[in-house]
Backbone as a ProteinNet text record, in pm:
[ID]
protein_1_A
[PRIMARY]
MTVLSFILLSTLGCAAFASPAPSGSSAKKECTILFDGRVPQHMTPADFDKNSSIFDHQFVHGQSGDPPQPQVGFRRSELIPATNNGSDITVQGTTTFHWSIRNDPLRPLNFSHEYHPAWHETADFSTSEITFLTGKPFNQSFDPTVHDPKTFRLAGRQSNSPETTFFQTSFEFDVWHNFAVTLGWTSNTLTVYYSKGIAPLKKVAGPAFNDNSGGGQFHTGVFKEPTGPLGIDVLHEGFQESNLNEGLIFGGIFIEDSTDGCVTTFPSLL
[TERTIARY]
13807.3	13682.4	13578.9	13457.7	13410.1	13240.3	13232	13070.3	13030.8	12932.9	12841	12695.4	12647.8	12494.5	12413.1	12272.2	12164.4	12055.8	12023.3	11898.1	11780.9	11670.1	11521.3	11444	11385.7	11299	11117.9	11120.2	10950.3	10857.9	10732.3	10648.3	10652.3	10624.7	10644.8	10718.7	10861.5	10987.9	11015	10911.6	10957.4	10820.1	10870.9	10713.7	10662.4	10547.1	10552.3	10411.9	10383	10289.3	10196.4	10068	9945.1	9902.8	9732.8	9722.2	9652.1	9634.1	9572.8	9379	9323.6	9182	9162.2	9094.8	9034.4	8947.6	8989.4	8846.3	8738.1	8714.2	8546.5	8526.4	8606.3	8577.7	8646.9	8617.9	8650.8	8733.7	8704.1	8743	8893.4	8959.1	9115	9096.4	9162	9226.1	9328.1	9313.1	9417.7	9451.4	9576.7	9637.6	9660.1	9655.9	9683.3	9856.4	9856.9	10031.3	10015.5	10121.5	10204.8	10276.2	10385.7	10462.8	10474.1	10467.2	10469.3	10602.4	10676.5	10817.3	10800.6	10750.8	10740.4	10715.1	10778.1	10819.8	10754.7	10644.5	10593	10740.3	10654.9	10738.7	10767.9	10733.2	10720.7	10836.7	10854.4	10968.8	11109.3	11217.4	11338.5	11408.3	11539.3	11660.4	11643.7	11632.6	11633.7	11481.9	11358.1	11285.5	11316.9	11433.4	11471.2	11556.8	11543.4	11633.3	11542.3	11436.6	11354	11259.5	11239.2	11164.9	11055.2	10993.8	10891.5	10882.8	11015.5	11052.8	11028.8	10935.8	10904.7	10989.5	11126.2	11220.5	11318.5	11342.5	11446.6	11567.2	11553.5	11636.9	11790.7	11771.8	11912.7	11990.9	11935.4	12025.9	11971.8	12109.2	12264.4	12318.3	12392.3	12443.6	12615.4	12641.3	12826.7	12944.9	12881	13002	13072.8	13083.8	13154	13170.6	13147.7	13173.7	13107.3	13151.7	13118.5	13216.3	13270.5	13379.3	13351	13465.1	13594.8	13655.3	13525.4	13584.7	13529.5	13605.4	13513	13458.1	13368.8	13345.1	13390.5	13549.1	13585.4	13664.8	13583.4	13588.9	13523.5	13365.9	13254.3	13221.2	13119.4	13106.7	12978.1	12876.3	12729.4	12669.1	12554.8	12458.9	12302.5	12193.1	12086.1	11981.7	11864.9	11754.9	11674.3	11618.7	11503.1	11384.4	11281.5	11141.9	11163.5	11094.2	11072.4	11004	10882.6	10809.6	10878.4	10952	11006	11121.4	11027.1	11121	11162.4	11137.2	11205.2	11082.7	10997.1	10901.7	10729.1	10748.7	10640.7	10557.1	10400.7	10339.7	10409.6	10506.5	10574.5	10636.8	10644.3	10728.7	10608	10462.3	10374.5	10308.7	10236.5	10170.8	10261	10220	10296.9	10265	10443.7	10409.4	10521.6	10499.2	10574.4	10671.1	10769.7	10858.3	10911.6	10856.2	10892.6	10986.1	11089.9	11146.5	11186.8	11225.4	11258.3	11422.8	11496.8	11632.4	11686.4	11789.3	11870.5	11983.9	12104.8	12250.3	12230.4	12322.2	12357.6	12430.1	12446.5	12546.9	12648.1	12608.6	12711.2	12824.8	12748.4	12828	12832.3	12910.5	12905.5	12986.5	12915.2	12939.8	13109.5	13179.7	13290.4	13269.6	13263.8	13219.5	13316.9	13412.1	13504.9	13461.1	13400.6	13343.8	13180.4	13168.9	13008.2	12893	12804	12692.4	12605.1	12535.4	12425.9	12302.6	12240.1	12160.4	12002.1	11996.5	11903.8	11897.2	11798.9	11845.6	11736.3	11689.5	11613.4	11719.1	11738.8	11837.6	11733.3	11754.5	11696.6	11743.1	11626.8	11648.3	11764.1	11780.4	11915	12087	12064.9	12173.6	12248.9	12200.1	12304.7	12323.3	12182.6	12224.2	12079.7	12065.3	11916.4	11814.9	11696.1	11641.1	11664.9	11665.3	11708.5	11802.5	11911.9	11972.3	11977.4	11966.6	11952.2	12087.7	12153	12304.5	12325.3	12454.7	12498.2	12670.3	12711.3	12905.9	12931	13075.3	13183.7	13124.9	13096.9	13077.7	13247.5	13186.7	13298.7	13402.6	13317.5	13305.9	13238	13319.7	13267.2	13202.6	13245.3	13199.6	13109	13078.9	12951	12862.6	12876.1	12716.1	12817.3	12793	12897	12801.9	12685.2	12564.7	12604.2	12705.8	12703.5	12832.7	12811.9	12968	12942.2	12865.9	12899.7	12876.1	12962.9	12933.1	12817.5	12830.6	12688.3	12544.7	12503.3	12393.4	12318.3	12184.6	12090.6	12065.8	12087.2	12096.1	11984.9	11874.5	11788.2	11818.5	11919.7	11958.4	11856.8	11888	11763.8	11872.2	11879	11933.1	12038.1	12076.6	12224.7	12360	12285.1	12376.7	12370	12312.2	12312.2	12464.4	12493.9	12643.3	12625.5	12635.4	12634.2	12492.1	12499.4	12325.3	12270.6	12128.4	12060.5	12016.2	12059.9	12034.2	11908.4	11816	11620.2	11642	11710.6	11688.8	11789.2	11837.6	11908.9	11885.3	11975.3	11917.6	12055.7	12042.4	12174	12095.2	12203.7	12213.5	12201.9	12142.2	12142.4	12104.1	12177.4	12191.9	12074.9	12025.9	11948.9	11835	11804.1	11632.7	11583.5	11478.9	11427.4	11422.1	11464.7	11455.1	11366.4	11264.6	11135.3	11114.5	11147.9	11140.8	11060.9	10977.3	10904.1	10923.5	10938.1	10977	10854.7	10829.4	10699.2	10755.3	10761.6	10791	10679.7	10688.2	10581.4	10658.3	10657.8	10697	10653.9	10552.8	10582.7	10563.2	10523.1	10524.3	10656.2	10763.4	10911.7	10887.9	10804.9	10814.2	10868.6	10941.8	10974.6	10920.6	10829.4	10840.3	10912.9	10935	11034.7	10925.1	10940.8	10862.5	10959.9	10956.3	11043.9	10999.9	11028.8	11011.9	11095.3	11080.2	11188.3	11089.5	11109.7	11081.7	10935.3	10832.2	10671.9	10626	10681.4	10608	10535.1	10414.5	10388.8	10477.5	10488.4	10587.2	10521	10602	10569.1	10637.9	10609	10659.8	10770.4	10880.4	11036.3	11066	11063.9	11103.3	10976.6	10972.3	10881	10744.1	10668.6	10722.4	10783.2	10898.2	11022.8	11046.8	11123.2	11112.3	11234.5	11244.4	11347.8	11317.2	11437.5	11406.5	11359.6	11265	11250.3	11227.6	11266.9	11259.9	11363.3	11285	11418.8	11379.5	11246.4	11199.6	11279	11298.4	11434.2	11386.9	11449.2	11433.1	11512.9	11379.2	11441	11512.5	11605.1	11741.9	11692.1	11745	11744.4	11864	11954.1	12053	12197.8	12337.8	12434.2	12520.4	12545.3	12648.2	12722.1	12908	12984.3	13062.3	13098.9	13174.2	13322	13426	13568.6	13596.6	13711.9	13818.4	13857.5	13949.8	14051.9	14032.4	14149.7	14141.2	14001.2	13968.5	13855.2	13910.4	13838.9	13874.4	13868.9	13880	13903.3	13785.5	13806	13627.4	13637.3	13533.3	13481.1	13419.1	13382.3	13374.9	13485.7	13578.7	13687	13845.4	13836.9	13930.2	13867.4	13984.7	13988.5	14044.5	14003.8	14061.8	13906.3	13934.4	13833.1	13904.6	13878.3	13940.5	13919.1	14026.1	14006.6	13887.7	13842.6	13758.8	13646.1	13566.7	13482.8	13357	13300.4	13169.5	13082.6	12998.5	12915.4	12803.6	12673.6	12577.1	12486	12331.7	12255.9	12089.5	12018.5	11905.3	11787.4	11707.2	11546.5	11480.2	11354.5	11237.5	11090.4	10983.3	10896.9	10900.3	10992.4	10988.7	10858.3	10774.9	10672.1	10680.8	10611.1	10579.2	10403.6	10380.8	10234.1	10179.2	10039.5	10022.5	9923.5	10026.7	9993.2	9933.5	9890.4	9822.5	9761.6	9668.3	9528.2	9572.2	9707.1	9746.2	9772.7	9742.5	9727.5	9871	9913.1	10030.2	10029.6	10060.5	10061.3	10179.2	10109.3	10207.4	10187.7	10114	10071	10138.3	10212.5	10252.7	10174	10166.3	10130.6	10196	10214.4	10256.6	10195.6	10194.8	10077.6	10118.5
5531.9	5507	5588.8	5511.4	5586.8	5623.1	5680	5709.1	5809.6	5759.9	5817.3	5788.2	5912	5874.2	5966.6	5940.8	6037.7	6004	6126.8	6132.8	6127	6056.1	6025.4	6069.5	6167.8	6244.7	6187.2	6198.8	6151.7	6270.3	6204	6321.6	6423	6461.8	6572	6668.8	6608.8	6662.9	6766.2	6768.2	6847.1	6854.4	6942.4	6990.9	6832.1	6790.7	6663.7	6734.1	6689.9	6759.3	6669	6743.2	6707.4	6807.7	6710.8	6803.5	6933.3	7029	7175.1	7143.1	7219.1	7218.3	7259.3	7133.2	7210	7352.2	7425	7546.6	7523.3	7636.8	7651.5	7494.8	7471.1	7322.3	7348.6	7298.3	7302.2	7154.7	7030.4	6889.2	6885.5	6866.9	6826.9	6721.1	6745.3	6648.6	6570.1	6448.5	6360.8	6286.7	6301.8	6169.9	6043.3	5964.6	5798.5	5781.6	5729.9	5663.9	5562.8	5569.6	5466.1	5350.4	5464	5432.3	5521.9	5544.3	5646.7	5590.6	5694.9	5678.2	5795.1	5857.7	5930.5	5883.2	5884.8	5774.8	5812.9	5747.7	5758.7	5836.9	5874.8	5945	5815.2	5729.1	5590.7	5483.5	5524.4	5436.4	5442.7	5335	5363	5313.3	5325.5	5311.5	5133.2	5033.2	4945.5	4833.1	4951.1	4890.7	4881.3	4951.6	4950.9	4835.8	4763.4	4650	4518.4	4545.9	4461.8	4387.1	4302.7	4239	4288.1	4393.4	4467.7	4622.9	4625.5	4795.9	4820.6	4970.6	5015.5	5045.6	5016.8	5018.3	4902.4	4840.8	4718.7	4727.6	4625.4	4636.5	4569.4	4502.5	4452.1	4565.1	4639.5	4740.8	4872.1	4975.8	4983.4	5023.7	4941.3	4971.8	5005.7	4969.7	5015.1	4974.3	4901	4853	4746.1	4658.8	4564.7	4511	4615.2	4637.4	4529.7	4478.3	4328.7	4272.1	4157.2	4078.2	3992.9	3958.2	4016.4	4155.4	4195.2	4355.8	4452.4	4458.1	4552	4703	4779.3	4881.4	5045.7	5045.3	5109	5278.4	5273.3	5364.1	5533.5	5494.4	5588.8	5551.1	5604.7	5570.1	5536.9	5478.3	5489.6	5433.9	5509	5422.7	5509.8	5420.7	5444.5	5384	5435.4	5343.7	5327.1	5235.7	5170.7	5143.5	5197.4	5132.2	4954.7	4893.8	4792.9	4723.4	4770.5	4743.8	4779.9	4832.2	4880.6	4775.1	4666.2	4574	4570.4	4683.1	4725.9	4764.5	4659	4642.1	4673.1	4699.2	4737.7	4868.5	4869.1	5033.2	5127.5	5166.2	5285.2	5325.8	5211.5	5255	5221.2	5239.4	5220	5324.9	5365.6	5469.6	5608.9	5680.4	5828.7	5868.1	5882.3	5868.7	5980.9	6009.9	6177.2	6121.5	6138.2	6112.8	6236.3	6263.6	6338.6	6299.6	6437.8	6425.8	6552.7	6569.6	6711.1	6669	6786.7	6736.8	6852.9	6845.9	6973.6	6931.1	7031.9	6977.8	6949.2	6871.8	6810.4	6875.7	7002.1	7088.4	7025.1	6886.9	6795.6	6742.3	6703.9	6604.3	6666.3	6760.6	6833.8	6791.9	6789.4	6744.9	6823.7	6730.5	6811.7	6839.1	6970.2	6998.5	6994.2	6959.5	6934	6797.1	6735.5	6588	6590.2	6511.7	6493.2	6392.5	6439.5	6362.3	6354.4	6222.5	6189.2	6179.8	6261.6	6211.4	6138.8	6136.1	6053.8	6051.5	5917	5900.9	5776.3	5733	5626.9	5571.2	5463.9	5358.6	5266.7	5226.1	5109.9	4961.6	4908.8	4759.3	4655.6	4697	4598.2	4703	4823.9	4888.9	4934.8	4942.4	5010.8	5143.8	5225.2	5381.5	5442.6	5547.3	5611.8	5711.9	5700.8	5775.7	5939.3	5940.2	6071.9	6050.6	6150.5	6166.5	6324	6316.7	6466.7	6460.5	6581.8	6575.7	6733.8	6728.6	6824.8	6814.6	6916.4	6879.9	6931	6934.1	6975.1	6810.4	6874.2	6745	6681.9	6576.6	6468.4	6524.1	6524.4	6532	6684.9	6818.8	6932.4	6961	6875	6871.9	6788.3	6695.6	6621.7	6698.5	6795.9	6843.6	6964.5	7092.1	7210.7	7340.9	7302.7	7429.8	7443.4	7351.8	7393.2	7457.7	7611.6	7667.3	7694.7	7667.8	7641.8	7519.7	7457.3	7301.2	7301.7	7434	7403.5	7450.7	7360.1	7349.1	7215.7	7234.2	7095.5	7113.6	6999.9	6979.4	6842.8	6870.2	6746.1	6730	6599.6	6588.4	6472.5	6453.9	6352.7	6224.8	6140	6014	6046.8	5935.4	5933.5	5894.6	5820.7	5777.6	5892.2	5996	6127.3	6141.9	6221.8	6270.6	6413.4	6521.2	6569.1	6530	6510.6	6519.1	6622.9	6616	6736.7	6773.3	6888	6941.5	7022.9	6945.1	7023.5	7169.9	7107.1	7246.6	7257.5	7390.6	7351.5	7455.1	7478.5	7622.6	7613.1	7707.4	7696.5	7633.4	7575.6	7448.7	7527.1	7616.3	7701.7	7602.6	7643.9	7560.8	7577.3	7500.9	7536.6	7553	7517.2	7532.1	7402.4	7350.7	7237.1	7259.9	7155.9	7225.2	7099.9	7105.9	7013.9	6979.3	6866.9	6848.7	6719.5	6741.6	6624.1	6629.8	6519.7	6487.7	6397.2	6414.1	6349.4	6260.9	6132.6	6074.5	5991.3	6060.3	5941	5791.3	5709.7	5577.8	5533.4	5568.8	5564.5	5677.6	5771.9	5904.9	5973	5949.7	5976.5	6099.3	6105	6320.8	6327.5	6431.3	6441.5	6612.4	6628.1	6757.1	6754.4	6862.4	6894.7	6993.8	7019.5	7053.1	7094.7	7238.3	7277.3	7417	7378.3	7498.2	7482.6	7595.9	7578.6	7553.8	7576.4	7572.9	7518.4	7578.4	7529.8	7554.3	7638.6	7655.3	7562.2	7562	7508	7502.8	7363	7319.3	7414.7	7437.8	7525.6	7400.9	7396	7329	7487.4	7364.8	7490.7	7426.3	7301.3	7254.8	7139.7	7182.5	7070.6	7081.1	7002.4	6884.9	6863.7	6791.8	6759.7	6642.4	6631	6446.4	6411.4	6333.7	6233.6	6089.5	6004.4	5856.2	5800.6	5755.3	5682.9	5548.7	5514.6	5325.3	5262.2	5129.4	5043.5	5033.2	5088.2	5092.2	5071	5014.7	4999	5065.5	5093.8	5157.7	5313.3	5366.7	5486.3	5483.1	5582.4	5573.7	5708.8	5706	5833.7	5814.2	5908.9	5889.9	5946.3	5900.4	5960.9	5874.1	5908.8	5865.1	5931.9	5899.7	6032.5	5956	6031.8	6008.3	6054.1	5955.5	6001.4	6111.4	6129.5	6247.7	6152.5	6249.4	6168.4	6172.4	6184.3	6198.2	6129.1	6204	6129.1	6015.8	5907.9	5789.5	5670.6	5698.7	5613.1	5539.4	5417.6	5360.2	5385.3	5447.3	5530.6	5441.9	5292.4	5201.7	5142.8	5159	5061.8	5195.7	5246.6	5373.2	5509	5601.1	5755.9	5774.5	5887.7	5918.9	5957.2	5897.7	5973.8	5980.3	6124.2	6106.8	5980.9	6007.5	5901.2	5923.2	5869.7	5890.2	6020.3	5961.3	6058.4	6049.3	6138.3	6170.3	6265.2	6234.9	6311.9	6262.8	6384.8	6328.2	6458	6379.6	6431.5	6432.5	6521.4	6506.6	6505.7	6390.1	6361.1	6377.8	6398.5	6376.7	6391	6352	6365.4	6266.2	6164.4	6070.7	6007.7	5998.5	5949	5951.4	5826.5	5817.2	5785.5	5896.9	5883	5875.2	5813	5790.4	5925.3	5936.2	6085	6062.8	5939.5	5909	5973.7	6062.2	6139.8	6267.8	6329.5	6427	6498.7	6406.3	6443.6	6473.7	6596.2	6596.9	6702.8	6615.3	6684.3	6831.2	6920.8	7050.4	7164.7	7107.1	7198.5	7138.1	7206.2	7174.6	7166.3	7107.3	7085.6	6993	7014.1	6936.8	6841.7	6755	6609	6542.3
9704.8	9693.7	9556.3	9497.2	9398.8	9434.4	9440.9	9480.5	9372.9	9288.7	9218.7	9279.5	9338.3	9381.8	9336.8	9348.6	9348	9438.6	9483.5	9556.1	9496.8	9535	9475.3	9602.6	9570.9	9684.2	9682.5	9788.4	9785.5	9693	9716.8	9613.7	9692.7	9802.2	9863.2	9876.6	9827.9	9864.3	9715.6	9628	9487.1	9461.9	9301	9221.2	9197.7	9201.8	9164.5	9066	8964	8855.8	8866.1	8842.7	8868.3	8712.6	8694.2	8565	8545.2	8457.7	8482	8474.8	8528.6	8473.1	8345	8242	8141.8	8147.2	8026.9	8004.4	8043.3	8143.9	8193.1	8261.1	8307.7	8411.4	8515.4	8636.2	8745.2	8810.4	8699.9	8708.6	8635.4	8712.7	8642.8	8601.2	8458.4	8365	8395.7	8404.5	8455.2	8317	8302	8212.7	8289.5	8200.2	8232.5	8255.3	8406.9	8444	8406.2	8334.4	8275.9	8410.6	8487.8	8600.2	8659.3	8789.2	8886.1	8989.9	8947.2	9033.3	9112	9135.5	9286.3	9377.9	9461.4	9602.7	9734.9	9758.1	9885.6	10011.6	10077	10203.7	10276	10270.9	10418.8	10331.1	10216.9	10165.5	10235.2	10240.1	10295.8	10191.1	10233.4	10111.7	10084.7	10193.9	10161	10084.6	10056.2	10012.3	9873.1	9790.9	9666.1	9607.6	9713.3	9688	9708.6	9704.9	9707.5	9586.5	9531.8	9455.9	9398.9	9523	9481.8	9459.8	9470.9	9454.5	9271.6	9318.6	9203.8	9070.1	9133.8	9029.2	9006.3	8912.4	8889.6	9006.3	9102.9	9199.4	9201	9012.5	8968.9	8881.6	8842.4	8741.4	8798.7	8792	8767.9	8884.4	8878.8	9010.8	8993.4	8895.4	8826.5	8966.4	9024.5	9137.9	9051.7	8991	8943.4	8766	8746.7	8574	8523.5	8400.5	8353.6	8293.1	8394.4	8375.6	8254.5	8179.9	8208.2	8141.2	8111.5	8095.7	8152.4	8268.9	8364.8	8314.7	8291.8	8200.9	8330.7	8317.5	8408.2	8306.1	8164.4	8094.5	8216.4	8174.2	8254.6	8377.7	8478.9	8588.4	8606.8	8662.2	8633	8790	8782.5	8893.7	8856	8805.2	8794.5	8806.4	8788.7	8803.9	8691.1	8681.9	8549.8	8641.1	8571.5	8614.9	8609.8	8698.9	8707.9	8628.8	8533.8	8470.1	8275.3	8311.3	8191.9	8102.6	8057.6	8000.5	7831.7	7783.1	7677.4	7519.5	7572.8	7476.3	7538.4	7669.1	7731.2	7677.1	7741.4	7723.6	7702	7776.5	7815.5	7660.6	7564.9	7427.3	7333.3	7331.9	7250.8	7222.9	7099.7	7104.9	7102.3	7186.3	7247.1	7409.6	7413.9	7603.4	7625.1	7739	7813.8	7935.6	7909.5	8068	8104.7	8260.6	8329.4	8422.6	8437	8541.4	8633.8	8768	8815.1	8871.5	8865.3	8898.7	8971.5	9017.6	9077	9149.7	9182.9	9232.2	9351.3	9404	9514.8	9574.3	9649.5	9740.1	9818.2	9862.9	9945.6	9785.5	9742.6	9619.4	9465.4	9436	9322.4	9198.9	9136.4	8991.5	8943.5	8856	8779.4	8620.4	8616.2	8522	8356.1	8376.9	8287.4	8223.4	8300.2	8254.6	8231.2	8076.5	8075.5	8117.3	8143.1	8236	8168.3	8186.2	8147.4	8254.5	8318.7	8389.5	8394.4	8256.2	8200.4	8085.7	8008.8	7861.6	7845.6	7763.3	7713.3	7604.7	7638.4	7558.5	7483.1	7376.4	7290.3	7329.3	7305.8	7370.4	7345.7	7202.7	7170.8	7227.7	7313.7	7376.7	7278.9	7140.4	7018.5	7052.3	7135.9	7113.6	7196.1	7243.1	7250.4	7211.3	7202.2	7149.6	7182.7	7302.7	7384.8	7444.2	7515.1	7613.8	7649.9	7800.6	7933.8	7952.4	7892.8	7967.9	8033.6	8114.5	8141.3	8152.8	8192.8	8184.2	8034.5	8022.2	7873.2	7801	7701	7591.5	7543.3	7586.5	7545	7432.9	7298.6	7169.2	7111.5	7115.5	7114.8	6980.8	6874.9	6739.3	6717.5	6792	6807	6869.6	6917.1	7004.7	7018	6880.1	6859	6905.5	6976.7	7056.8	7159.6	7239.6	7397.9	7390	7453.7	7482.6	7614.1	7719.1	7873.1	7939.5	7982.7	8039.3	8144.6	8230.7	8344.3	8268.4	8184.2	8135.3	8100	8090.4	8076.5	7908.1	7877.8	7699.5	7670.7	7606.5	7584	7415.9	7396.2	7256.4	7227.3	7095.3	6988.6	6986.2	6892.8	6872.9	6896.6	6974	7039.9	6900.4	6779.6	6714.9	6579.1	6552.1	6480.8	6524.4	6418.2	6433.8	6354.6	6383.1	6503.8	6583.7	6692.7	6769	6751.3	6763.2	6765.2	6908.6	6939.7	7081.7	7073.4	7084.2	7125.2	7164	7297.8	7412.7	7508.8	7555.9	7640	7733.6	7843	7989.7	8072.6	8142.4	8256.8	8342.4	8401.8	8513.3	8627.8	8655.3	8807.3	8898.5	9034.9	9159	9241	9331.6	9457	9410	9310.3	9214.6	9135.5	9183.7	9088.7	8920.1	8857.7	8713.2	8665.3	8616	8567.1	8418.9	8378.6	8263.6	8179.6	8092.7	8050	7850.6	7875.2	7652.6	7628.8	7534.2	7483.4	7334.3	7350.5	7202.3	7140	7014.3	6970	6919.1	6961.6	6900.7	6730	6699.4	6550.3	6451.9	6492	6451.5	6437.9	6524.3	6545.9	6534.4	6647.6	6699.2	6856.9	6884.7	6987.3	7023.2	7138	7201.7	7352.3	7373.1	7519.2	7589.1	7732.8	7772	7929.1	8020.1	8103.6	8194.8	8292.3	8406.8	8515.7	8593.9	8745.7	8849.2	8948.6	9077.5	9066.4	9102.1	9087.4	8961.1	8874.1	8764	8660	8593.8	8491.8	8417.6	8363.3	8223.4	8125.1	8031.5	7889.4	7774.7	7688.6	7566.2	7527.4	7485	7451.7	7370.8	7285.6	7171.6	7109.9	6972.4	6886.1	6868.1	6823.1	6745.8	6654.3	6700	6582.8	6553	6411.6	6391.5	6515.1	6523.4	6572.3	6536.1	6518.9	6520.5	6688.9	6676.1	6795.2	6849.1	6728	6685.9	6769.1	6836.7	6858.1	7043.4	7099.8	7213.3	7321.8	7431.3	7540.1	7637.6	7738.3	7872.5	7880.8	7997.4	8068.4	8177.1	8193.6	8273.6	8373.2	8453.2	8566.7	8646.6	8644.6	8774.9	8741.8	8778.6	8707.5	8612.9	8516.3	8398.5	8393.4	8403.7	8378.6	8296.2	8203.9	8103.8	8110	8086.2	8092.6	8035.7	8035.4	7988.1	7885.1	7752.4	7710	7535.2	7431.2	7321.6	7224.1	7162.6	7082.4	7024.6	6996.2	6958.8	6986.8	7183.4	7282.3	7276.7	7336.3	7393.8	7498.9	7518.3	7675.3	7774.4	7725.7	7801.1	7910.4	7810.8	7884.5	7907.9	7871.8	7844.4	7895	7882.9	7961.3	8094.7	8147.4	8288.2	8340.5	8485.4	8592.6	8689.6	8817.6	8883.4	9036.6	9148.9	9220.7	9366.8	9393.9	9548.2	9492.1	9376.9	9330.7	9434.9	9460	9553.9	9490.4	9376.6	9331.4	9281.8	9288.7	9289	9223.7	9235.9	9191.2	9257.6	9292	9354.6	9223.9	9230.1	9105.2	9213.1	9168.8	9213.1	9071.5	9140.2	9012.3	8878.6	8932.7	8781.9	8769.8	8629.9	8606.5	8461.6	8371.3	8261.9	8216.9	8141.4	8095.5	7974.9	7925.9	7818.7	7748.3	7614.9	7566	7441.6	7416.7	7280.6	7239.9	7355.3	7305.4	7321.3	7311.7	7351.6	7481.1	7550.3	7715.1	7751.6	7829.4	7890.6	8006.5	8118	8237.5	8246.5	8296.8	8296.6	8421	8492	8631.7	8760.3	8843.5	8931.2	9039.6	9172.5	9272.7	9362.4	9476.6	9591.9	9657.9	9617	9637.8	9770.7
[MASK]
++++++++++++++++++++++++++++++++++++++++++++++++++++++++++++++++++++++++++++++++++++++++++++++++++++++++++++++++++++++++++++++++++++++++++++++++++++++++++++++++++++++++++++++++++++++++++++++++++++++++++++++++++++++++++++++++++++++++++++++++++++++++++++++++++++++++++++++

């Protein structure tokens, strides 16, 4: 049995971000939400399989691979916003991608592998503008700044060699790690925000240059690379343990319009 899973908590289950009040004003400045993946409490697992789901119910299950060449090298299970078709409003102007993440104590990861809990893949599937990683890098020379596999890292365009790691922090267990990444789709800029628990997000990297061309889709879930010698086809080759039962816990997933500079940073339990 192979189980790669992730739990997506309702809005009340995690630090869901709301905007801070402007200086000298009691009114909240609210950024325009382009996609709200903060799951209402009344939703059930079956709701994710419906055409009306806020996430695309057809992708990505990772069960039967890609016949006639099943993708047996890596393991994956993730969610994509239903409205995110590769060229929609979430990849226009400047947008900010939010997610909160913590370990699943019942389904621990194997940190001798590389994992991608979130990434933004280009519309032609050739690369990703950003990749959010943890675990041991499959290619240490490709990610030379990583010395501890139990870290979260936010890297830029995946086709760069070596990758540019803009931010990394310790993957502390049993606490929420909150991230936001602002991408300028025409300015080719990247800014990273981070906090723990219910603390407000703070800018930790950027704005810096990153090749954001290619549009595409935002993925959150569990994507597990195989281990093996450099040069193998990681889609179809490499080692994976049998009877996998690994997972992560997510919350606070949403995408907002930051074209006017608005970025949601202040946490509150909605």
